[in-house]
C-alpha positions as CSV (number, residue, x, y, z in Angstrom):
1,N,-23.1,-20.4,-4.6
2,N,-25.0,-23.5,-3.4
3,K,-25.1,-25.2,-0.1
4,L,-23.8,-28.8,-0.6
5,P,-26.5,-31.5,-0.1
6,P,-26.8,-32.7,3.5
7,G,-25.4,-36.1,4.4
8,N,-22.8,-36.0,1.6
9,R,-19.1,-36.0,2.2
10,H,-17.5,-32.8,0.9
11,F,-14.2,-34.2,-0.1
12,I,-15.0,-34.6,-3.8
13,I,-16.0,-31.0,-4.2
14,E,-13.3,-29.6,-2.0
15,K,-10.5,-31.7,-3.6
16,N,-11.5,-30.6,-7.2
17,L,-12.3,-27.0,-6.2
18,A,-8.8,-26.7,-4.7
19,A,-7.3,-27.9,-8.0
20,L,-9.4,-25.4,-10.0
21,I,-8.7,-22.3,-8.0
22,I,-5.2,-22.7,-6.6
23,H,-3.6,-20.4,-9.2
24,R,-6.6,-18.1,-9.9
25,A,-6.2,-14.4,-9.2
26,D,-9.6,-14.5,-7.5
27,R,-8.8,-17.6,-5.4
28,E,-9.3,-15.8,-2.1
29,Q,-12.7,-14.4,-3.1
30,I,-13.9,-17.8,-4.3
31,L,-12.6,-19.5,-1.2
32,D,-14.2,-17.0,1.1
33,Q,-17.6,-17.3,-0.7
34,Y,-17.4,-21.1,-0.5
35,L,-16.5,-21.3,3.2
36,R,-19.3,-18.8,4.0
37,Q,-21.9,-20.7,2.0
38,Q,-20.9,-24.0,3.7
39,N,-20.7,-22.5,7.1
40,R,-17.1,-23.4,7.5
41,K,-15.2,-21.9,10.4
42,T,-11.7,-22.8,9.1
43,N,-10.1,-23.2,5.7
44,T,-10.9,-26.8,4.9
45,L,-9.3,-26.6,1.5
46,R,-5.8,-26.0,2.9
47,T,-5.1,-29.7,3.2
48,W,-6.0,-30.2,-0.5
49,F,-3.8,-27.2,-1.5
50,N,-0.9,-28.9,0.3
51,S,-1.6,-32.3,-1.4
52,I,-1.6,-30.7,-4.8
53,L,1.7,-28.9,-4.1
54,N,3.3,-32.1,-2.7
55,G,2.3,-33.9,-6.0
56,Q,-0.2,-36.3,-4.5
57,F,-2.6,-35.2,-7.3
58,T,-2.4,-32.5,-9.9
59,E,-5.5,-32.6,-12.0
60,V,-9.3,-32.1,-11.7
61,S,-11.2,-35.3,-11.9
62,P,-14.1,-34.8,-14.3
63,G,-15.5,-38.3,-13.6
64,E,-15.8,-37.6,-9.9
65,L,-17.6,-34.3,-10.4
66,V,-19.9,-35.7,-13.1
67,N,-21.0,-38.6,-10.8
68,Y,-21.5,-36.2,-7.9
69,I,-23.6,-33.8,-10.0
70,K,-25.7,-36.7,-11.4
71,T,-26.2,-38.3,-8.0
72,N,-27.4,-35.1,-6.4
73,Q,-29.3,-33.9,-9.5
74,I,-27.4,-30.5,-9.6
75,P,-28.3,-28.4,-12.6
76,Y,-25.4,-27.3,-14.7
77,T,-24.4,-25.9,-18.1
78,I,-21.4,-26.6,-20.3
79,V,-19.4,-23.6,-21.6
80,D,-18.3,-24.4,-25.2
81,E,-15.2,-22.2,-25.2
82,V,-12.8,-20.9,-22.6
83,K,-11.6,-17.4,-23.1
84,K,-7.9,-16.9,-23.6
85,E,-7.7,-14.3,-20.9
86,E,-8.9,-16.7,-18.3
87,T,-5.5,-18.4,-18.3
88,S,-3.7,-15.0,-17.7
89,F,-3.6,-15.5,-14.0
90,I,-1.4,-18.6,-14.2
91,P,2.2,-17.6,-13.3
92,T,4.8,-18.8,-15.7
93,E,8.0,-20.6,-14.5
94,A,10.0,-17.4,-15.0
95,E,7.5,-15.3,-13.0
96,I,7.5,-17.8,-10.2
97,E,11.3,-17.8,-10.1
98,F,11.3,-14.0,-10.0
99,L,8.7,-13.8,-7.2
100,K,10.7,-16.4,-5.2
101,D,14.0,-14.6,-5.5
102,P,15.3,-13.4,-2.1
103,E,16.5,-10.2,-3.8
104,L,13.1,-9.4,-5.2
105,L,13.0,-5.8,-4.0
106,E,16.5,-5.2,-5.2
107,L,15.7,-6.5,-8.6
108,I,12.7,-4.2,-8.8
109,D,14.7,-1.2,-7.7
110,S,17.3,-2.0,-10.4
111,E,14.5,-2.0,-12.9
112,F,13.6,1.6,-11.8
113,D,17.1,2.7,-12.9
114,K,15.9,2.3,-16.5
115,K,13.5,5.3,-16.1
116,I,14.5,7.1,-12.9
117,V,17.8,8.7,-12.0
118,G,18.7,8.3,-8.3
119,E,15.8,8.9,-5.8
120,K,16.4,5.4,-4.4
121,E,14.5,5.9,-1.1
122,S,11.7,8.0,-2.8
123,R,11.0,5.4,-5.5
124,L,11.0,2.5,-3.1
125,S,8.7,4.4,-0.7
126,I,6.2,5.0,-3.6
127,F,6.5,1.3,-4.7
128,I,6.0,-0.1,-1.2
129,N,2.9,2.1,-0.7
130,G,1.7,0.8,-4.1
131,C,2.1,-2.8,-2.8
132,G,-0.6,-1.9,-0.3
133,K,-3.0,-2.7,-3.1
134,Y,-2.3,-6.4,-2.4
135,V,-3.2,-6.2,1.3
136,R,-6.8,-7.0,2.3
137,N,-6.6,-6.3,6.1
138,A,-4.8,-2.9,6.2
139,K,-6.2,0.2,7.8
140,I,-8.0,2.1,5.0
141,S,-6.1,5.3,5.4
142,S,-2.6,3.8,5.5
143,Y,-1.7,3.8,1.8
144,N,-1.8,7.5,1.0
145,L,1.3,9.5,0.0
146,C,2.0,13.1,-1.1
147,I,5.1,13.8,-3.2
148,N,5.7,17.4,-2.3
149,S,8.7,19.2,-3.9
150,K,9.5,22.3,-5.8
151,S,8.4,22.7,-9.4
152,G,10.8,21.0,-11.8
153,A,12.0,18.5,-9.2
154,G,10.5,15.6,-11.2
155,K,7.6,14.7,-8.9
156,D,5.3,13.6,-11.7
157,H,8.1,11.8,-13.6
158,V,9.2,9.7,-10.6
159,T,5.6,8.9,-9.5
160,K,4.4,7.9,-13.0
161,N,7.4,5.7,-13.7
162,V,7.3,3.9,-10.4
163,L,3.6,3.1,-11.0
164,K,4.3,1.9,-14.5
165,I,5.7,-1.3,-13.0
166,F,2.2,-2.3,-11.7
167,P,-0.5,-3.7,-14.0
168,S,-1.8,-0.8,-16.1
169,S,-5.4,-1.8,-15.6
170,D,-5.1,-1.2,-11.9
171,V,-3.5,2.3,-12.2
172,N,-5.5,5.4,-12.7
173,I,-3.5,8.6,-13.3
174,R,-5.0,12.1,-13.8
175,S,-3.6,15.6,-14.0
176,R,-5.4,18.7,-12.7
177,I,-8.6,16.9,-11.8
178,S,-11.5,19.0,-10.4
179,P,-13.6,18.3,-7.3
180,T,-16.6,17.7,-9.5
181,T,-14.9,15.1,-11.7
182,L,-13.5,13.4,-8.6
183,T,-17.0,13.2,-7.1
184,Y,-18.6,11.6,-10.2
185,W,-15.6,9.4,-11.3
186,H,-17.0,5.8,-11.8
187,A,-20.2,6.8,-9.9
188,G,-23.1,4.6,-11.0
189,E,-20.9,1.9,-12.4
190,K,-22.4,-1.3,-11.0
191,D,-19.3,-3.5,-10.9
192,W,-16.7,-0.9,-10.2
193,T,-14.6,-0.9,-7.0
194,W,-11.5,1.1,-6.1
195,N,-10.3,-1.8,-4.0
196,G,-7.0,-3.1,-5.4
197,K,-6.6,0.0,-7.5
198,I,-4.1,2.9,-7.5
199,L,-5.2,6.5,-7.9
200,S,-2.5,9.1,-8.8
201,L,-3.5,12.7,-9.0
202,L,-0.7,14.8,-10.5
203,D,-0.2,18.5,-9.7
204,I,-3.2,18.5,-7.4
205,S,-4.7,21.9,-6.4
206,N,-5.4,23.0,-2.8
207,T,-9.1,23.1,-3.7
208,V,-9.1,19.3,-4.5
209,L,-6.7,18.5,-1.7
210,N,-9.0,19.9,0.9
211,C,-12.4,19.1,-0.6
212,D,-14.8,16.6,0.9
213,A,-14.8,14.3,-2.1
214,F,-11.1,13.8,-1.8
215,K,-11.3,13.0,1.9
216,L,-13.4,10.0,1.0
217,F,-10.5,8.6,-1.1
218,L,-8.1,9.1,1.8
219,S,-10.2,7.5,4.5
220,D,-13.1,5.1,5.1
221,G,-15.8,7.4,3.8
222,T,-18.5,6.0,1.5
223,F,-20.8,8.7,0.3
224,S,-20.3,12.2,-1.0
225,T,-23.4,14.5,-0.9
226,V,-23.9,16.8,-3.9
227,V,-26.7,19.1,-5.0
228,I,-28.3,18.2,-8.3
229,D,-31.3,20.2,-9.5
230,Q,-31.5,21.8,-6.1
231,K,-31.8,18.4,-4.4
232,A,-29.1,16.8,-2.2
233,Q,-28.0,13.4,-3.5
234,D,-25.5,10.9,-2.2
235,I,-22.8,9.7,-4.6
236,E,-21.2,6.4,-3.5
237,V,-17.5,5.9,-3.6
238,K,-17.0,2.1,-3.8
239,G,-13.8,0.8,-2.2
240,K,-10.5,2.5,-1.3
241,P,-7.6,2.9,-3.7
242,V,-3.9,3.5,-2.8
243,V,-3.6,7.2,-3.3
244,F,-0.7,9.3,-4.6
245,V,-0.7,13.0,-5.1
246,T,2.0,15.4,-6.3
247,T,2.1,19.1,-5.6
248,A,4.6,21.9,-5.3
249,S,2.5,24.4,-3.3
250,A,0.2,22.3,-1.1
251,S,-1.4,23.9,1.9
252,P,-3.3,21.0,3.4
253,N,-5.6,21.4,6.3
254,N,-5.0,19.4,9.5
255,E,-7.3,16.5,8.3
256,A,-5.4,16.1,5.1
257,L,-2.1,16.3,6.9
258,R,-3.1,13.5,9.2
259,R,-4.0,11.2,6.3
260,L,-1.2,12.2,3.9
261,P,2.5,11.6,4.8
262,F,4.7,13.9,2.8
263,L,7.7,12.8,0.8
264,E,10.3,15.2,-0.7
265,L,12.5,14.5,-3.7
266,D,16.3,15.1,-3.9
267,E,16.7,18.8,-4.9
268,T,20.5,18.9,-4.6
269,I,22.8,20.1,-7.3
270,D,24.4,16.7,-7.5
271,Q,21.0,15.2,-8.4
272,T,20.5,17.8,-11.1
273,K,23.8,16.9,-12.6
274,A,23.0,13.2,-12.6
275,I,19.7,13.8,-14.3
276,K,21.3,16.0,-17.0
277,K,23.9,13.3,-17.6
278,A,21.3,10.6,-18.0
279,Q,19.3,12.8,-20.4
280,A,22.4,13.4,-22.5
281,V,23.2,9.6,-22.6
282,A,19.7,8.8,-23.7
283,A,19.7,11.5,-26.4
284,A,23.1,10.3,-27.7
285,N,22.0,6.7,-27.9
286,G,18.5,7.4,-29.0
287,I,17.0,4.6,-26.8
288,S,14.1,4.5,-24.4
289,L,14.3,1.6,-22.0
290,K,11.2,-0.4,-21.0
291,Y,10.6,-2.4,-17.9
292,D,11.2,-6.2,-18.1
293,K,7.8,-7.7,-19.0
294,T,8.5,-10.7,-16.8
295,I,8.6,-8.3,-13.8
296,T,5.4,-6.4,-14.7
297,E,3.6,-9.7,-15.5
298,A,4.8,-11.3,-12.3
299,L,3.5,-8.4,-10.1
300,S,0.1,-8.9,-11.8
301,K,0.0,-12.5,-10.5
302,L,0.3,-11.5,-6.8
303,Q,-2.8,-12.3,-4.8
304,H,-4.7,-10.0,-2.5
305,V,-3.9,-11.4,0.9
306,K,-4.4,-10.9,4.6
307,V,-1.2,-10.6,6.7
308,K,-0.3,-11.2,10.3
309,I,2.7,-9.7,12.1
310,P,3.8,-12.0,14.9
311,F,6.4,-9.6,16.2
312,A,4.2,-6.5,16.2
313,E,4.2,-6.1,20.1
314,D,8.0,-5.9,20.0
315,L,7.7,-2.6,18.1
316,V,5.4,-0.8,20.6
317,D,8.1,0.7,22.8
318,E,10.3,1.7,19.9
319,F,8.2,4.6,18.8
320,P,7.1,7.8,20.5
321,D,3.9,8.2,22.5
322,E,3.9,12.0,23.0
323,H,1.6,12.9,20.1
324,L,-1.8,11.6,19.1
325,I,-0.6,11.4,15.5
326,M,1.3,8.3,16.4
327,R,-2.0,6.4,16.7
328,T,-2.2,6.9,12.9
329,H,1.5,6.5,12.1
330,F,2.2,3.3,14.1
331,S,-0.7,1.7,12.3
332,R,0.7,2.9,9.1
333,L,4.1,1.3,9.9
334,L,2.3,-2.0,10.6
335,D,0.6,-1.7,7.2
336,Y,3.9,-1.0,5.5
337,I,5.1,-4.3,6.9
338,K,2.0,-6.0,5.5
339,A,2.6,-4.4,2.1
340,S,6.2,-5.9,2.1
341,A,4.9,-9.3,3.2
342,A,2.3,-9.2,0.4
343,L,5.0,-8.5,-2.1
344,F,7.1,-11.4,-0.8
345,Q,4.0,-13.7,-0.4
346,Y,5.8,-16.4,-2.5
347,Q,8.5,-16.4,0.2
348,R,6.5,-16.2,3.4
349,D,4.7,-18.8,5.5
350,I,0.9,-19.2,5.4
351,D,-1.0,-20.1,8.6
352,E,-4.0,-22.4,8.8
353,D,-6.4,-19.5,8.4
354,G,-4.7,-18.4,5.1
355,F,-2.8,-15.4,6.5
356,V,0.6,-14.5,5.1
357,I,3.0,-14.3,8.0
358,A,5.3,-11.3,7.9
359,S,9.0,-11.7,8.7
360,T,11.3,-9.2,10.3
361,K,12.8,-8.5,6.9
362,D,9.4,-6.9,6.1
363,Y,9.9,-4.5,9.1
364,D,13.3,-3.4,7.8
365,I,11.7,-2.8,4.4
366,A,8.9,-0.9,6.0
367,R,11.5,1.4,7.5
368,I,12.2,2.8,4.0
369,P,8.9,4.8,3.5
370,L,8.6,5.5,7.2
371,K,12.1,7.1,7.4
372,K,11.6,8.9,4.1
373,T,8.4,10.6,5.3
374,T,9.7,11.4,8.8
375,S,11.1,14.9,9.4
376,N,10.8,15.1,13.2
377,P,11.0,12.9,16.3
378,M,7.2,13.0,16.8
379,M,6.7,11.8,13.2
380,I,4.2,14.6,12.6
381,P,3.7,15.1,8.8
382,L,4.9,18.5,7.6
383,S,4.4,20.0,4.1
384,Q,7.4,21.4,2.3
385,K,6.3,25.0,3.2
386,Q,6.1,24.1,6.9
387,K,9.5,22.5,6.8
388,T,11.0,25.6,5.1
389,L,9.2,27.9,7.6
390,L,10.5,25.8,10.5
391,A,14.1,26.1,9.1
392,E,13.7,29.9,9.1
393,C,12.4,29.8,12.7
394,K,15.5,27.7,13.7
395,K,17.8,30.4,12.2
396,L,16.1,33.2,14.1
397,G,15.7,31.3,17.4
398,R,13.4,33.8,19.1
399,F,11.2,36.1,17.0
400,S,7.8,37.7,16.5
401,A,5.4,37.1,13.6
402,K,6.5,40.4,12.1
403,Q,10.1,39.5,12.3
404,I,9.7,36.1,10.6
405,A,7.5,37.4,7.8
406,P,10.4,38.8,5.6
407,H,12.1,35.4,5.9
408,A,9.0,33.5,4.7
409,P,7.7,35.2,1.5
410,F,6.1,31.9,0.6
411,V,3.5,32.4,3.4
412,A,0.9,35.1,2.8
413,T,1.2,37.9,5.4
414,S,-2.3,37.3,6.6
415,K,-1.5,33.6,7.2
416,V,1.8,34.0,9.2
417,Y,0.1,33.8,12.6
418,D,-1.9,30.7,11.5
419,A,1.3,29.0,10.2
420,L,3.2,29.7,13.4
421,N,0.3,28.5,15.6
422,K,0.2,25.2,13.7
423,L,3.9,24.7,14.4
424,Q,3.4,25.6,18.0
425,E,0.4,23.2,18.3
426,N,2.7,20.4,17.2
427,G,5.4,21.2,19.7
428,F,8.0,22.8,17.3
429,L,7.6,26.3,18.8
430,S,6.8,27.7,22.1
431,S,5.5,31.3,22.7
432,E,4.8,33.9,25.3
433,L,3.5,37.4,25.4
434,E,6.1,40.1,26.0
435,E,5.8,43.8,26.7
436,K,7.6,46.0,24.1
437,D,8.2,49.7,24.3
438,S,7.5,50.0,20.6
439,S,4.0,48.4,21.0
440,I,0.9,49.4,22.9
441,R,-0.1,45.8,23.3
442,P,2.0,42.8,24.4
443,V,3.8,41.1,21.4
444,R,3.7,37.3,21.1
445,M,7.3,36.1,20.9
446,Y,8.0,32.6,19.5
447,Q,10.9,30.4,20.4
448,Y,12.2,27.5,18.3
449,V,12.2,24.2,20.2
450,A,15.3,22.3,19.3
451,F,15.0,18.6,18.5
452,E,17.1,15.8,17.2
453,I,15.9,13.3,14.6
454,K,17.1,9.8,15.7
455,D,17.3,7.1,13.1
456,I,14.4,4.6,13.0
457,P,15.9,1.4,14.5
458,T,16.5,-1.6,12.4
459,W,15.3,-5.0,13.6
460,N,18.8,-5.8,14.8
461,D,18.9,-2.6,16.8
462,I,15.6,-3.5,18.5
463,C,17.0,-7.0,19.3
464,R,20.2,-5.5,20.8
465,K,18.2,-3.1,22.8
466,K,16.0,-5.8,24.2
467,G,19.0,-8.1,24.8
468,N,17.2,-11.0,23.2
469,K,15.6,-12.1,19.9
470,G,12.3,-10.5,20.6
471,S,9.0,-12.3,21.3
472,K,8.7,-16.1,21.4
473,E,6.7,-16.0,18.2
474,N,9.3,-14.0,16.4
475,K,12.1,-16.4,17.3
476,E,10.3,-18.8,14.9
477,I,9.6,-16.2,12.3
478,R,13.2,-15.2,12.1
479,K,13.8,-18.7,10.7
480,N,11.5,-18.0,7.8
481,K,13.2,-18.8,4.6
482,G,10.1,-19.0,2.4
483,I,7.0,-20.9,1.8
484,K,7.2,-24.6,2.1
485,D,3.6,-25.7,2.2
486,F,1.9,-23.2,-0.1
487,L,2.7,-22.2,-3.7
488,E,6.0,-24.0,-3.6
489,V,5.2,-25.4,-7.0
490,N,7.3,-27.5,-9.3
491,H,6.4,-26.0,-12.7
492,D,6.3,-29.4,-14.4
493,S,3.6,-30.6,-12.0
494,M,1.7,-27.4,-11.9
495,I,-1.9,-28.1,-12.5
496,S,-3.9,-26.1,-15.1
497,P,-7.1,-24.6,-13.8
498,I,-8.5,-24.9,-17.4
499,S,-9.5,-28.5,-17.6
500,P,-12.5,-30.2,-19.3
501,I,-14.5,-29.8,-16.1
502,S,-13.9,-26.1,-15.9
503,G,-16.9,-25.7,-18.3
504,F,-19.3,-26.8,-15.6
505,V,-21.3,-24.0,-13.9
506,Y,-23.9,-24.7,-11.4
């Protein structure tokens, strides 16, 4: 918190500060605060981090710090005891080995088999969105997801069991929450922030889905205005969580649709059979499998990081431009890439500014949630009701609102025109007025617009299309085989941030 005395060399402080914070969970926050306070334009501790990791020194030097403090007459206090939980941020050898495993995502997916039957793409999509909690420079509205399937499909079961792999202290799950409760949740708590947290609302109602308070959790809003004792008061929502909602009968308005990609679970007969079989096996054996503690603990040691995507420009021409929603969805794709890079931060390069550098593998991983939530070439999010209505429109080909109504009992009669107009606005239907002998007024006839969903290209597909290896920057990043100058720690030489000098506070 203090500006270092003028005229003094900073190497003593920076050398020992690097040793103290290198494995701390709040390393980036401490580093940012230090660099701002000292008016540093670049990360001057990076050289010391590398020296530690190369074994040039591994411990804090109490003598150097004591002499520095005495020479500059800096007030300090000594803490008698160090709380046990302060060591919880240090990754163990097993956790480091896990986080450095090239098959990291596959190992996590295998772990989901303990609690979830099938649903490979769905559970990975939820997990990758959840990893957005580790990204510090994502667009605020990117990490939102609605799991929208029929009642009994297992939406809540899948969502809850994916989120159980994250630190429980960072996951907030509620069922049937009200707009009022959502508005006042953690309001007034001085040190509370939603940043780095996950919010999961199960079986959410349309009232909550479309209320103003919920919009703040989906976007970059800060204040919700409520009336208390006939006076308008602002309630502050601090930070932005990763948001998951589950619903069987959602009717989101256009604003919510833009901010919430929709994901459907497997509702096939084969999936039902597989679930029944798994339930029978569990009942016969009388066991309940738990996630490997090494995995859940390792994920709790990941840092909140900033990410750069050196090959981002190579993706621009690969996705459609026809609809404004792509301004949101392309940004979401980039942030999915960042979420993957944050998960693999122990295997990615770090630049001189402290950014994790995404690799093209992160793009291929980002395809998973993007593909799972894409139901049309324009990548416009559609609820399950809209998809079902569109399927009925396809069967009829050409029809009036009156003709489609019997085929869509899930849409209220008074809402049929609105539902069809929404589909037309997004380019799925066309319409024209037509004279009918049976009607005094012209009848609006709708026409289904045929489209083909093309697979989202892999990175290899993009390279083949371009006839090269992508941008110059990406040629280098394709060589990325993991961190060599950051957190490549030999466990035997790993320094402990809890040393005698850690009791000094000034």
